GROMACS .gro file of N, CA and C in nm:
model
  507
    1UNK      N    1   1.033   0.567   1.086
    1UNK     CA    2   1.116   0.486   0.999
    1UNK      C    3   1.259   0.481   1.052
    2UNK      N    4   1.334   0.385   1.007
    2UNK     CA    5   1.475   0.375   1.046
    2UNK      C    6   1.553   0.498   1.002
    3UNK      N    7   1.519   0.553   0.886
    3UNK     CA    8   1.590   0.672   0.837
    3UNK      C    9   1.570   0.790   0.931
    4UNK      N   10   1.448   0.808   0.980
    4UNK     CA   11   1.423   0.919   1.072
    4UNK      C   12   1.490   0.893   1.207
    5UNK      N   13   1.493   0.768   1.251
    5UNK     CA   14   1.563   0.733   1.374
    5UNK      C   15   1.711   0.769   1.363
    6UNK      N   16   1.772   0.729   1.251
    6UNK     CA   17   1.914   0.760   1.230
    6UNK      C   18   1.939   0.910   1.228
    7UNK      N   19   1.854   0.982   1.160
    7UNK     CA   20   1.870   1.128   1.150
    7UNK      C   21   1.856   1.194   1.287
    8UNK      N   22   1.754   1.157   1.363
    8UNK     CA   23   1.732   1.216   1.495
    8UNK      C   24   1.843   1.177   1.592
    9UNK      N   25   1.898   1.057   1.576
    9UNK     CA   26   2.005   1.010   1.666
    9UNK      C   27   2.130   1.094   1.654
   10UNK      N   28   2.148   1.162   1.544
   10UNK     CA   29   2.265   1.249   1.527
   10UNK      C   30   2.253   1.374   1.614
   11UNK      N   31   2.133   1.405   1.662
   11UNK     CA   32   2.110   1.528   1.738
   11UNK      C   33   2.073   1.504   1.884
   12UNK      N   34   2.042   1.380   1.920
   12UNK     CA   35   2.000   1.351   2.058
   12UNK      C   36   2.035   1.208   2.094
   13UNK      N   37   2.060   1.188   2.222
   13UNK     CA   38   2.093   1.052   2.269
   13UNK      C   39   1.967   0.971   2.299
   14UNK      N   40   1.861   1.038   2.341
   14UNK     CA   41   1.738   0.968   2.378
   14UNK      C   42   1.640   0.967   2.261
   15UNK      N   43   1.668   0.884   2.167
   15UNK     CA   44   1.582   0.867   2.050
   15UNK      C   45   1.540   0.720   2.050
   16UNK      N   46   1.412   0.696   2.027
   16UNK     CA   47   1.360   0.560   2.030
   16UNK      C   48   1.289   0.529   1.900
   17UNK      N   49   1.302   0.407   1.859
   17UNK     CA   50   1.236   0.360   1.737
   17UNK      C   51   1.118   0.273   1.776
   18UNK      N   52   0.999   0.314   1.736
   18UNK     CA   53   0.878   0.236   1.759
   18UNK      C   54   0.820   0.200   1.624
   19UNK      N   55   0.839   0.077   1.580
   19UNK     CA   56   0.785   0.038   1.449
   19UNK      C   57   0.633   0.038   1.450
   20UNK      N   58   0.575   0.057   1.333
   20UNK     CA   59   0.430   0.056   1.320
   20UNK      C   60   0.376  -0.084   1.346
   21UNK      N   61   0.257  -0.088   1.396
   21UNK     CA   62   0.189  -0.215   1.419
   21UNK      C   63   0.065  -0.222   1.332
   22UNK      N   64  -0.018  -0.316   1.365
   22UNK     CA   65  -0.143  -0.334   1.293
   22UNK      C   66  -0.246  -0.384   1.394
   23UNK      N   67  -0.371  -0.347   1.375
   23UNK     CA   68  -0.478  -0.399   1.459
   23UNK      C   69  -0.510  -0.539   1.406
   24UNK      N   70  -0.421  -0.630   1.440
   24UNK     CA   71  -0.431  -0.766   1.387
   24UNK      C   72  -0.565  -0.830   1.424
   25UNK      N   73  -0.613  -0.801   1.543
   25UNK     CA   74  -0.739  -0.861   1.588
   25UNK      C   75  -0.854  -0.828   1.492
   26UNK      N   76  -0.858  -0.704   1.444
   26UNK     CA   77  -0.965  -0.664   1.352
   26UNK      C   78  -0.956  -0.744   1.221
   27UNK      N   79  -0.836  -0.756   1.168
   27UNK     CA   80  -0.818  -0.828   1.042
   27UNK      C   81  -0.840  -0.978   1.062
   28UNK      N   82  -0.789  -1.031   1.172
   28UNK     CA   83  -0.804  -1.174   1.199
   28UNK      C   84  -0.950  -1.209   1.227
   29UNK      N   85  -1.020  -1.122   1.298
   29UNK     CA   86  -1.162  -1.148   1.326
   29UNK      C   87  -1.241  -1.156   1.197
   30UNK      N   88  -1.211  -1.068   1.104
   30UNK     CA   89  -1.280  -1.070   0.975
   30UNK      C   90  -1.254  -1.202   0.904
   31UNK      N   91  -1.128  -1.246   0.904
   31UNK     CA   92  -1.092  -1.373   0.840
   31UNK      C   93  -1.151  -1.492   0.914
   32UNK      N   94  -1.145  -1.490   1.047
   32UNK     CA   95  -1.193  -1.602   1.128
   32UNK      C   96  -1.343  -1.623   1.113
   33UNK      N   97  -1.416  -1.517   1.084
   33UNK     CA   98  -1.560  -1.529   1.066
   33UNK      C   99  -1.596  -1.602   0.936
   34UNK      N  100  -1.495  -1.637   0.857
   34UNK     CA  101  -1.521  -1.704   0.731
   34UNK      C  102  -1.585  -1.610   0.631
   35UNK      N  103  -1.565  -1.483   0.654
   35UNK     CA  104  -1.626  -1.380   0.572
   35UNK      C  105  -1.562  -1.379   0.434
   36UNK      N  106  -1.641  -1.402   0.333
   36UNK     CA  107  -1.589  -1.401   0.196
   36UNK      C  108  -1.662  -1.301   0.109
   37UNK      N  109  -1.741  -1.215   0.173
   37UNK     CA  110  -1.815  -1.117   0.093
   37UNK      C  111  -1.720  -1.011   0.040
   38UNK      N  112  -1.744  -0.973  -0.084
   38UNK     CA  113  -1.665  -0.871  -0.151
   38UNK      C  114  -1.746  -0.743  -0.148
   39UNK      N  115  -1.684  -0.630  -0.113
   39UNK     CA  116  -1.760  -0.504  -0.114
   39UNK      C  117  -1.829  -0.481  -0.248
   40UNK      N  118  -1.948  -0.427  -0.243
   40UNK     CA  119  -2.030  -0.409  -0.363
   40UNK      C  120  -1.960  -0.327  -0.471
   41UNK      N  121  -1.881  -0.227  -0.430
   41UNK     CA  122  -1.817  -0.143  -0.531
   41UNK      C  123  -1.696  -0.208  -0.596
   42UNK      N  124  -1.662  -0.329  -0.554
   42UNK     CA  125  -1.550  -0.404  -0.611
   42UNK      C  126  -1.598  -0.535  -0.672
   43UNK      N  127  -1.711  -0.585  -0.626
   43UNK     CA  128  -1.759  -0.718  -0.663
   43UNK      C  129  -1.768  -0.741  -0.813
   44UNK      N  130  -1.805  -0.642  -0.889
   44UNK     CA  131  -1.821  -0.659  -1.033
   44UNK      C  132  -1.693  -0.648  -1.113
   45UNK      N  133  -1.581  -0.618  -1.048
   45UNK     CA  134  -1.455  -0.601  -1.121
   45UNK      C  135  -1.389  -0.736  -1.144
   46UNK      N  136  -1.341  -0.758  -1.266
   46UNK     CA  137  -1.277  -0.887  -1.294
   46UNK      C  138  -1.144  -0.903  -1.222
   47UNK      N  139  -1.110  -1.027  -1.195
   47UNK     CA  140  -0.979  -1.059  -1.138
   47UNK      C  141  -0.881  -1.079  -1.251
   48UNK      N  142  -0.755  -1.062  -1.225
   48UNK     CA  143  -0.699  -1.032  -1.094
   48UNK      C  144  -0.721  -0.886  -1.056
   49UNK      N  145  -0.742  -0.868  -0.924
   49UNK     CA  146  -0.757  -0.734  -0.869
   49UNK      C  147  -0.626  -0.695  -0.801
   50UNK      N  148  -0.569  -0.586  -0.847
   50UNK     CA  149  -0.446  -0.532  -0.791
   50UNK      C  150  -0.488  -0.414  -0.706
   51UNK      N  151  -0.463  -0.422  -0.575
   51UNK     CA  152  -0.522  -0.323  -0.487
   51UNK      C  153  -0.424  -0.241  -0.405
   52UNK      N  154  -0.469  -0.120  -0.374
   52UNK     CA  155  -0.394  -0.025  -0.292
   52UNK      C  156  -0.490   0.038  -0.193
   53UNK      N  157  -0.450   0.046  -0.066
   53UNK     CA  158  -0.528   0.121   0.031
   53UNK      C  159  -0.442   0.236   0.082
   54UNK      N  160  -0.504   0.350   0.096
   54UNK     CA  161  -0.434   0.468   0.145
   54UNK      C  162  -0.469   0.589   0.062
   55UNK      N  163  -0.419   0.702   0.107
   55UNK     CA  164  -0.445   0.826   0.035
   55UNK      C  165  -0.388   0.822  -0.106
   56UNK      N  166  -0.463   0.875  -0.199
   56UNK     CA  167  -0.414   0.889  -0.337
   56UNK      C  168  -0.348   1.027  -0.339
   57UNK      N  169  -0.220   1.028  -0.303
   57UNK     CA  170  -0.147   1.152  -0.280
   57UNK      C  171  -0.031   1.167  -0.378
   58UNK      N  172   0.043   1.274  -0.362
   58UNK     CA  173   0.151   1.304  -0.458
   58UNK      C  174   0.265   1.205  -0.454
   59UNK      N  175   0.270   1.119  -0.354
   59UNK     CA  176   0.379   1.021  -0.345
   59UNK      C  177   0.345   0.892  -0.419
   60UNK      N  178   0.220   0.876  -0.462
   60UNK     CA  179   0.181   0.759  -0.543
   60UNK      C  180   0.234   0.783  -0.684
   61UNK      N  181   0.302   0.684  -0.738
   61UNK     CA  182   0.361   0.696  -0.871
   61UNK      C  183   0.254   0.671  -0.978
   62UNK      N  184   0.184   0.778  -1.014
   62UNK     CA  185   0.076   0.766  -1.111
   62UNK      C  186   0.126   0.724  -1.248
   63UNK      N  187   0.243   0.770  -1.287
   63UNK     CA  188   0.296   0.730  -1.418
   63UNK      C  189   0.322   0.580  -1.422
   64UNK      N  190   0.378   0.527  -1.317
   64UNK     CA  191   0.403   0.383  -1.309
   64UNK      C  192   0.271   0.306  -1.313
   65UNK      N  193   0.174   0.348  -1.233
   65UNK     CA  194   0.043   0.280  -1.233
   65UNK      C  195  -0.020   0.282  -1.371
   66UNK      N  196  -0.011   0.395  -1.437
   66UNK     CA  197  -0.072   0.406  -1.571
   66UNK      C  198  -0.003   0.313  -1.670
   67UNK      N  199   0.131   0.309  -1.666
   67UNK     CA  200   0.204   0.220  -1.758
   67UNK      C  201   0.166   0.074  -1.735
   68UNK      N  202   0.159   0.033  -1.609
   68UNK     CA  203   0.126  -0.108  -1.580
   68UNK      C  204  -0.020  -0.136  -1.618
   69UNK      N  205  -0.110  -0.044  -1.588
   69UNK     CA  206  -0.251  -0.063  -1.623
   69UNK      C  207  -0.269  -0.070  -1.775
   70UNK      N  208  -0.197   0.014  -1.848
   70UNK     CA  209  -0.206   0.010  -1.995
   70UNK      C  210  -0.148  -0.119  -2.050
   71UNK      N  211  -0.042  -0.169  -1.987
   71UNK     CA  212   0.022  -0.293  -2.034
   71UNK      C  213  -0.063  -0.417  -2.003
   72UNK      N  214  -0.151  -0.405  -1.904
   72UNK     CA  215  -0.233  -0.520  -1.862
   72UNK      C  216  -0.380  -0.479  -1.850
   73UNK      N  217  -0.446  -0.457  -1.963
   73UNK     CA  218  -0.585  -0.412  -1.956
   73UNK      C  219  -0.679  -0.516  -1.896
   74UNK      N  220  -0.634  -0.640  -1.885
   74UNK     CA  221  -0.718  -0.745  -1.827
   74UNK      C  222  -0.716  -0.744  -1.673
   75UNK      N  223  -0.628  -0.666  -1.613
   75UNK     CA  224  -0.619  -0.654  -1.467
   75UNK      C  225  -0.708  -0.539  -1.420
   76UNK      N  226  -0.763  -0.552  -1.301
   76UNK     CA  227  -0.839  -0.443  -1.238
   76UNK      C  228  -0.754  -0.383  -1.127
   77UNK      N  229  -0.731  -0.254  -1.135
   77UNK     CA  230  -0.657  -0.182  -1.031
   77UNK      C  231  -0.759  -0.111  -0.943
   78UNK      N  232  -0.758  -0.145  -0.814
   78UNK     CA  233  -0.855  -0.092  -0.720
   78UNK      C  234  -0.780  -0.002  -0.622
   79UNK      N  235  -0.815   0.127  -0.622
   79UNK     CA  236  -0.751   0.224  -0.534
   79UNK      C  237  -0.852   0.267  -0.429
   80UNK      N  238  -0.824   0.227  -0.305
   80UNK     CA  239  -0.914   0.253  -0.193
   80UNK      C  240  -0.852   0.362  -0.107
   81UNK      N  241  -0.913   0.479  -0.109
   81UNK     CA  242  -0.861   0.588  -0.026
   81UNK      C  243  -0.906   0.722  -0.077
   82UNK      N  244  -0.888   0.823   0.006
   82UNK     CA  245  -0.931   0.957  -0.034
   82UNK      C  246  -0.838   1.017  -0.139
   83UNK      N  247  -0.896   1.096  -0.227
   83UNK     CA  248  -0.818   1.169  -0.327
   83UNK      C  249  -0.751   1.287  -0.258
   84UNK      N  250  -0.618   1.287  -0.262
   84UNK     CA  251  -0.543   1.396  -0.201
   84UNK      C  252  -0.454   1.467  -0.301
   85UNK      N  253  -0.472   1.433  -0.428
   85UNK     CA  254  -0.392   1.494  -0.534
   85UNK      C  255  -0.470   1.483  -0.665
   86UNK      N  256  -0.427   1.557  -0.763
   86UNK     CA  257  -0.483   1.550  -0.896
   86UNK      C  258  -0.449   1.412  -0.955
   87UNK      N  259  -0.546   1.343  -1.010
   87UNK     CA  260  -0.524   1.210  -1.066
   87UNK      C  261  -0.551   1.206  -1.216
   88UNK      N  262  -0.527   1.317  -1.283
   88UNK     CA  263  -0.552   1.325  -1.427
   88UNK      C  264  -0.481   1.216  -1.507
   89UNK      N  265  -0.362   1.177  -1.462
   89UNK     CA  266  -0.287   1.075  -1.537
   89UNK      C  267  -0.355   0.939  -1.530
   90UNK      N  268  -0.443   0.920  -1.431
   90UNK     CA  269  -0.507   0.790  -1.414
   90UNK      C  270  -0.651   0.786  -1.462
   91UNK      N  271  -0.715   0.901  -1.465
   91UNK     CA  272  -0.855   0.902  -1.508
   91UNK      C  273  -0.862   0.868  -1.657
   92UNK      N  274  -0.966   0.803  -1.693
   92UNK     CA  275  -0.982   0.761  -1.832
   92UNK      C  276  -0.921   0.625  -1.858
   93UNK      N  277  -0.846   0.573  -1.765
   93UNK     CA  278  -0.791   0.438  -1.779
   93UNK      C  279  -0.899   0.341  -1.733
   94UNK      N  280  -0.950   0.261  -1.825
   94UNK     CA  281  -1.069   0.179  -1.800
   94UNK      C  282  -1.051   0.075  -1.690
   95UNK      N  283  -0.928   0.036  -1.660
   95UNK     CA  284  -0.909  -0.069  -1.559
   95UNK      C  285  -0.853  -0.016  -1.427
   96UNK      N  286  -0.855   0.116  -1.408
   96UNK     CA  287  -0.820   0.175  -1.278
   96UNK      C  288  -0.950   0.226  -1.216
   97UNK      N  289  -0.978   0.177  -1.095
   97UNK     CA  290  -1.106   0.204  -1.030
   97UNK      C  291  -1.081   0.271  -0.895
   98UNK      N  292  -1.136   0.389  -0.878
   98UNK     CA  293  -1.128   0.463  -0.751
   98UNK      C  294  -1.256   0.435  -0.673
   99UNK      N  295  -1.242   0.381  -0.552
   99UNK     CA  296  -1.361   0.352  -0.472
   99UNK      C  297  -1.375   0.446  -0.354
  100UNK      N  298  -1.283   0.542  -0.341
  100UNK     CA  299  -1.295   0.643  -0.238
  100UNK      C  300  -1.243   0.599  -0.103
  101UNK      N  301  -1.249   0.690  -0.008
  101UNK     CA  302  -1.206   0.661   0.128
  101UNK      C  303  -1.306   0.570   0.197
  102UNK      N  304  -1.257   0.482   0.280
  102UNK     CA  305  -1.342   0.387   0.352
  102UNK      C  306  -1.304   0.388   0.500
  103UNK      N  307  -1.393   0.343   0.583
  103UNK     CA  308  -1.365   0.335   0.726
  103UNK      C  309  -1.259   0.227   0.751
  104UNK      N  310  -1.185   0.245   0.858
  104UNK     CA  311  -1.083   0.145   0.891
  104UNK      C  312  -1.147   0.008   0.915
  105UNK      N  313  -1.268   0.007   0.968
  105UNK     CA  314  -1.338  -0.119   0.994
  105UNK      C  315  -1.367  -0.196   0.866
  106UNK      N  316  -1.384  -0.125   0.754
  106UNK     CA  317  -1.416  -0.193   0.629
  106UNK      C  318  -1.293  -0.237   0.550
  107UNK      N  319  -1.174  -0.193   0.591
  107UNK     CA  320  -1.054  -0.226   0.514
  107UNK      C  321  -1.028  -0.375   0.498
  108UNK      N  322  -1.050  -0.458   0.600
  108UNK     CA  323  -1.025  -0.602   0.578
  108UNK      C  324  -1.101  -0.659   0.458
  109UNK      N  325  -1.223  -0.617   0.438
  109UNK     CA  326  -1.302  -0.668   0.324
  109UNK      C  327  -1.240  -0.625   0.192
  110UNK      N  328  -1.193  -0.502   0.185
  110UNK     CA  329  -1.130  -0.455   0.061
  110UNK      C  330  -0.998  -0.529   0.035
  111UNK      N  331  -0.915  -0.538   0.137
  111UNK     CA  332  -0.786  -0.606   0.119
  111UNK      C  333  -0.810  -0.752   0.082
  112UNK      N  334  -0.909  -0.815   0.144
  112UNK     CA  335  -0.940  -0.955   0.111
  112UNK      C  336  -0.980  -0.971  -0.035
  113UNK      N  337  -1.038  -0.867  -0.094
  113UNK     CA  338  -1.082  -0.877  -0.233
  113UNK      C  339  -0.967  -0.865  -0.333
  114UNK      N  340  -0.849  -0.825  -0.286
  114UNK     CA  341  -0.733  -0.809  -0.374
  114UNK      C  342  -0.668  -0.944  -0.400
  115UNK      N  343  -0.619  -0.963  -0.520
  115UNK     CA  344  -0.533  -1.078  -0.549
  115UNK      C  345  -0.389  -1.045  -0.515
  116UNK      N  346  -0.352  -0.921  -0.535
  116UNK     CA  347  -0.218  -0.870  -0.504
  116UNK      C  348  -0.235  -0.730  -0.448
  117UNK      N  349  -0.159  -0.698  -0.345
  117UNK     CA  350  -0.162  -0.564  -0.286
  117UNK      C  351  -0.035  -0.490  -0.327
  118UNK      N  352  -0.048  -0.359  -0.349
  118UNK     CA  353   0.067  -0.283  -0.397
  118UNK      C  354   0.096  -0.161  -0.311
  119UNK      N  355   0.223  -0.121  -0.316
  119UNK     CA  356   0.270   0.004  -0.256
  119UNK      C  357   0.346   0.076  -0.367
  120UNK      N  358   0.274   0.152  -0.449
  120UNK     CA  359   0.334   0.214  -0.568
  120UNK      C  360   0.387   0.355  -0.544
  121UNK      N  361   0.476   0.368  -0.448
  121UNK     CA  362   0.528   0.502  -0.415
  121UNK      C  363   0.641   0.542  -0.508
  122UNK      N  364   0.644   0.671  -0.541
  122UNK     CA  365   0.759   0.726  -0.611
  122UNK      C  366   0.878   0.718  -0.516
  123UNK      N  367   0.996   0.698  -0.571
  123UNK     CA  368   1.117   0.694  -0.488
  123UNK      C  369   1.172   0.837  -0.483
  124UNK      N  370   1.160   0.898  -0.365
  124UNK     CA  371   1.202   1.036  -0.343
  124UNK      C  372   1.269   1.043  -0.206
  125UNK      N  373   1.336   1.152  -0.175
  125UNK     CA  374   1.391   1.166  -0.038
  125UNK      C  375   1.283   1.151   0.069
  126UNK      N  376   1.163   1.201   0.042
  126UNK     CA  377   1.054   1.186   0.140
  126UNK      C  378   1.015   1.039   0.158
  127UNK      N  379   0.987   0.968   0.048
  127UNK     CA  380   0.941   0.829   0.062
  127UNK      C  381   1.052   0.737   0.111
  128UNK      N  382   1.176   0.780   0.102
  128UNK     CA  383   1.285   0.700   0.158
  128UNK      C  384   1.283   0.705   0.311
  129UNK      N  385   1.201   0.791   0.368
  129UNK     CA  386   1.187   0.803   0.514
  129UNK      C  387   1.050   0.755   0.562
  130UNK      N  388   0.976   0.687   0.478
  130UNK     CA  389   0.839   0.645   0.510
  130UNK      C  390   0.833   0.494   0.530
  131UNK      N  391   0.765   0.453   0.637
  131UNK     CA  392   0.729   0.313   0.652
  131UNK      C  393   0.581   0.304   0.616
  132UNK      N  394   0.545   0.235   0.509
  132UNK     CA  395   0.404   0.228   0.469
  132UNK      C  396   0.326   0.132   0.558
  133UNK      N  397   0.244   0.187   0.646
  133UNK     CA  398   0.171   0.104   0.741
  133UNK      C  399   0.077   0.005   0.673
  134UNK      N  400   0.039   0.034   0.550
  134UNK     CA  401  -0.048  -0.059   0.477
  134UNK      C  402   0.019  -0.195   0.458
  135UNK      N  403   0.151  -0.200   0.462
  135UNK     CA  404   0.222  -0.328   0.450
  135UNK      C  405   0.174  -0.425   0.556
  136UNK      N  406   0.163  -0.378   0.679
  136UNK     CA  407   0.118  -0.464   0.789
  136UNK      C  408  -0.026  -0.511   0.768
  137UNK      N  409  -0.110  -0.422   0.717
  137UNK     CA  410  -0.249  -0.459   0.692
  137UNK      C  411  -0.260  -0.560   0.579
  138UNK      N  412  -0.180  -0.543   0.477
  138UNK     CA  413  -0.179  -0.639   0.367
  138UNK      C  414  -0.137  -0.778   0.418
  139UNK      N  415  -0.030  -0.781   0.494
  139UNK     CA  416   0.018  -0.911   0.545
  139UNK      C  417  -0.078  -0.971   0.647
  140UNK      N  418  -0.147  -0.888   0.723
  140UNK     CA  419  -0.246  -0.941   0.818
  140UNK      C  420  -0.356  -1.017   0.745
  141UNK      N  421  -0.379  -0.983   0.620
  141UNK     CA  422  -0.479  -1.053   0.539
  141UNK      C  423  -0.416  -1.159   0.450
  142UNK      N  424  -0.286  -1.180   0.464
  142UNK     CA  425  -0.219  -1.287   0.389
  142UNK      C  426  -0.201  -1.259   0.242
  143UNK      N  427  -0.194  -1.134   0.204
  143UNK     CA  428  -0.184  -1.098   0.062
  143UNK      C  429  -0.039  -1.087   0.017
  144UNK      N  430  -0.011  -1.129  -0.107
  144UNK     CA  431   0.121  -1.100  -0.163
  144UNK      C  432   0.131  -0.951  -0.190
  145UNK      N  433   0.252  -0.897  -0.173
  145UNK     CA  434   0.271  -0.752  -0.185
  145UNK      C  435   0.382  -0.723  -0.285
  146UNK      N  436   0.356  -0.623  -0.369
  146UNK     CA  437   0.456  -0.571  -0.462
  146UNK      C  438   0.472  -0.422  -0.430
  147UNK      N  439   0.597  -0.379  -0.419
  147UNK     CA  440   0.625  -0.240  -0.386
  147UNK      C  441   0.737  -0.185  -0.473
  148UNK      N  442   0.738  -0.054  -0.484
  148UNK     CA  443   0.854   0.011  -0.543
  148UNK      C  444   0.968   0.002  -0.441
  149UNK      N  445   1.092   0.026  -0.482
  149UNK     CA  446   1.207   0.003  -0.394
  149UNK      C  447   1.233   0.118  -0.295
  150UNK      N  448   1.140   0.137  -0.203
  150UNK     CA  449   1.165   0.237  -0.100
  150UNK      C  450   1.244   0.172   0.013
  151UNK      N  451   1.318   0.254   0.083
  151UNK     CA  452   1.415   0.206   0.182
  151UNK      C  453   1.353   0.112   0.287
  152UNK      N  454   1.240   0.147   0.344
  152UNK     CA  455   1.182   0.065   0.450
  152UNK      C  456   1.137  -0.072   0.398
  153UNK      N  457   1.094  -0.079   0.274
  153UNK     CA  458   1.057  -0.209   0.216
  153UNK      C  459   1.182  -0.293   0.197
  154UNK      N  460   1.289  -0.234   0.148
  154UNK     CA  461   1.414  -0.308   0.131
  154UNK      C  462   1.467  -0.356   0.266
  155UNK      N  463   1.456  -0.272   0.369
  155UNK     CA  464   1.500  -0.312   0.503
  155UNK      C  465   1.410  -0.423   0.559
  156UNK      N  466   1.280  -0.413   0.532
  156UNK     CA  467   1.187  -0.518   0.575
  156UNK      C  468   1.227  -0.651   0.513
  157UNK      N  469   1.254  -0.649   0.384
  157UNK     CA  470   1.295  -0.772   0.315
  157UNK      C  471   1.427  -0.825   0.371
  158UNK      N  472   1.520  -0.738   0.404
  158UNK     CA  473   1.648  -0.782   0.461
  158UNK      C  474   1.626  -0.852   0.595
  159UNK      N  475   1.530  -0.802   0.672
  159UNK     CA  476   1.501  -0.862   0.804
  159UNK      C  477   1.419  -0.989   0.793
  160UNK      N  478   1.331  -0.998   0.693
  160UNK     CA  479   1.230  -1.105   0.692
  160UNK      C  480   1.237  -1.196   0.570
  161UNK      N  481   1.340  -1.185   0.491
  161UNK     CA  482   1.357  -1.281   0.382
  161UNK      C  483   1.281  -1.253   0.255
  162UNK      N  484   1.283  -1.132   0.208
  162UNK     CA  485   1.224  -1.096   0.079
  162UNK      C  486   1.078  -1.135   0.067
  163UNK      N  487   0.999  -1.095   0.165
  163UNK     CA  488   0.854  -1.122   0.162
  163UNK      C  489   0.782  -1.036   0.060
  164UNK      N  490   0.838  -0.918   0.033
  164UNK     CA  491   0.775  -0.822  -0.058
  164UNK      C  492   0.849  -0.830  -0.191
  165UNK      N  493   0.773  -0.843  -0.299
  165UNK     CA  494   0.833  -0.835  -0.432
  165UNK      C  495   0.859  -0.687  -0.462
  166UNK      N  496   0.977  -0.656  -0.508
  166UNK     CA  497   1.014  -0.518  -0.533
  166UNK      C  498   1.032  -0.498  -0.683
  167UNK      N  499   0.971  -0.390  -0.734
  167UNK     CA  500   0.982  -0.359  -0.877
  167UNK      C  501   0.977  -0.209  -0.895
  168UNK      N  502   1.061  -0.159  -0.984
  168UNK     CA  503   1.064  -0.016  -1.012
  168UNK      C  504   0.993   0.018  -1.142
  169UNK      N  505   0.956  -0.082  -1.217
  169UNK     CA  506   0.888  -0.059  -1.345
  169UNK      C  507   0.794  -0.173  -1.375
   0.00000   0.00000   0.00000
């Protein structure tokens, strides 16, 4: 992230910034094939589908997800990724669906099934130094993205014209 680049630059002259990429060919190939199949574990969920790919870890703002899910029971929240933290705040919410970790090869199908993709990270000193690589995967599939106001998302918007909708609540 830019924050880590800046921090390391204070201690060394030879510091390089390599932004994250995406295996665009994999995502584009899935789209180019005219593939419209929805994964079976998502197919029965009503739209709109609000989706997240990645680890369900301590940096995911579970309180925020729960408030939004409770406010919009007609939306389906699809969380694709391994459980890496206790999710008690989210269990029992009828419109939050955990589909587990998936292979990288299957991610295009899941992202394609989303109406909106999200990056619901808590804003902390740690997440202010994180570039969420899922952003590139979401955009490779042409999905609108909503994120909490973490530094790298704000910097991305400054560079690219507010492509990501930012919301803290």
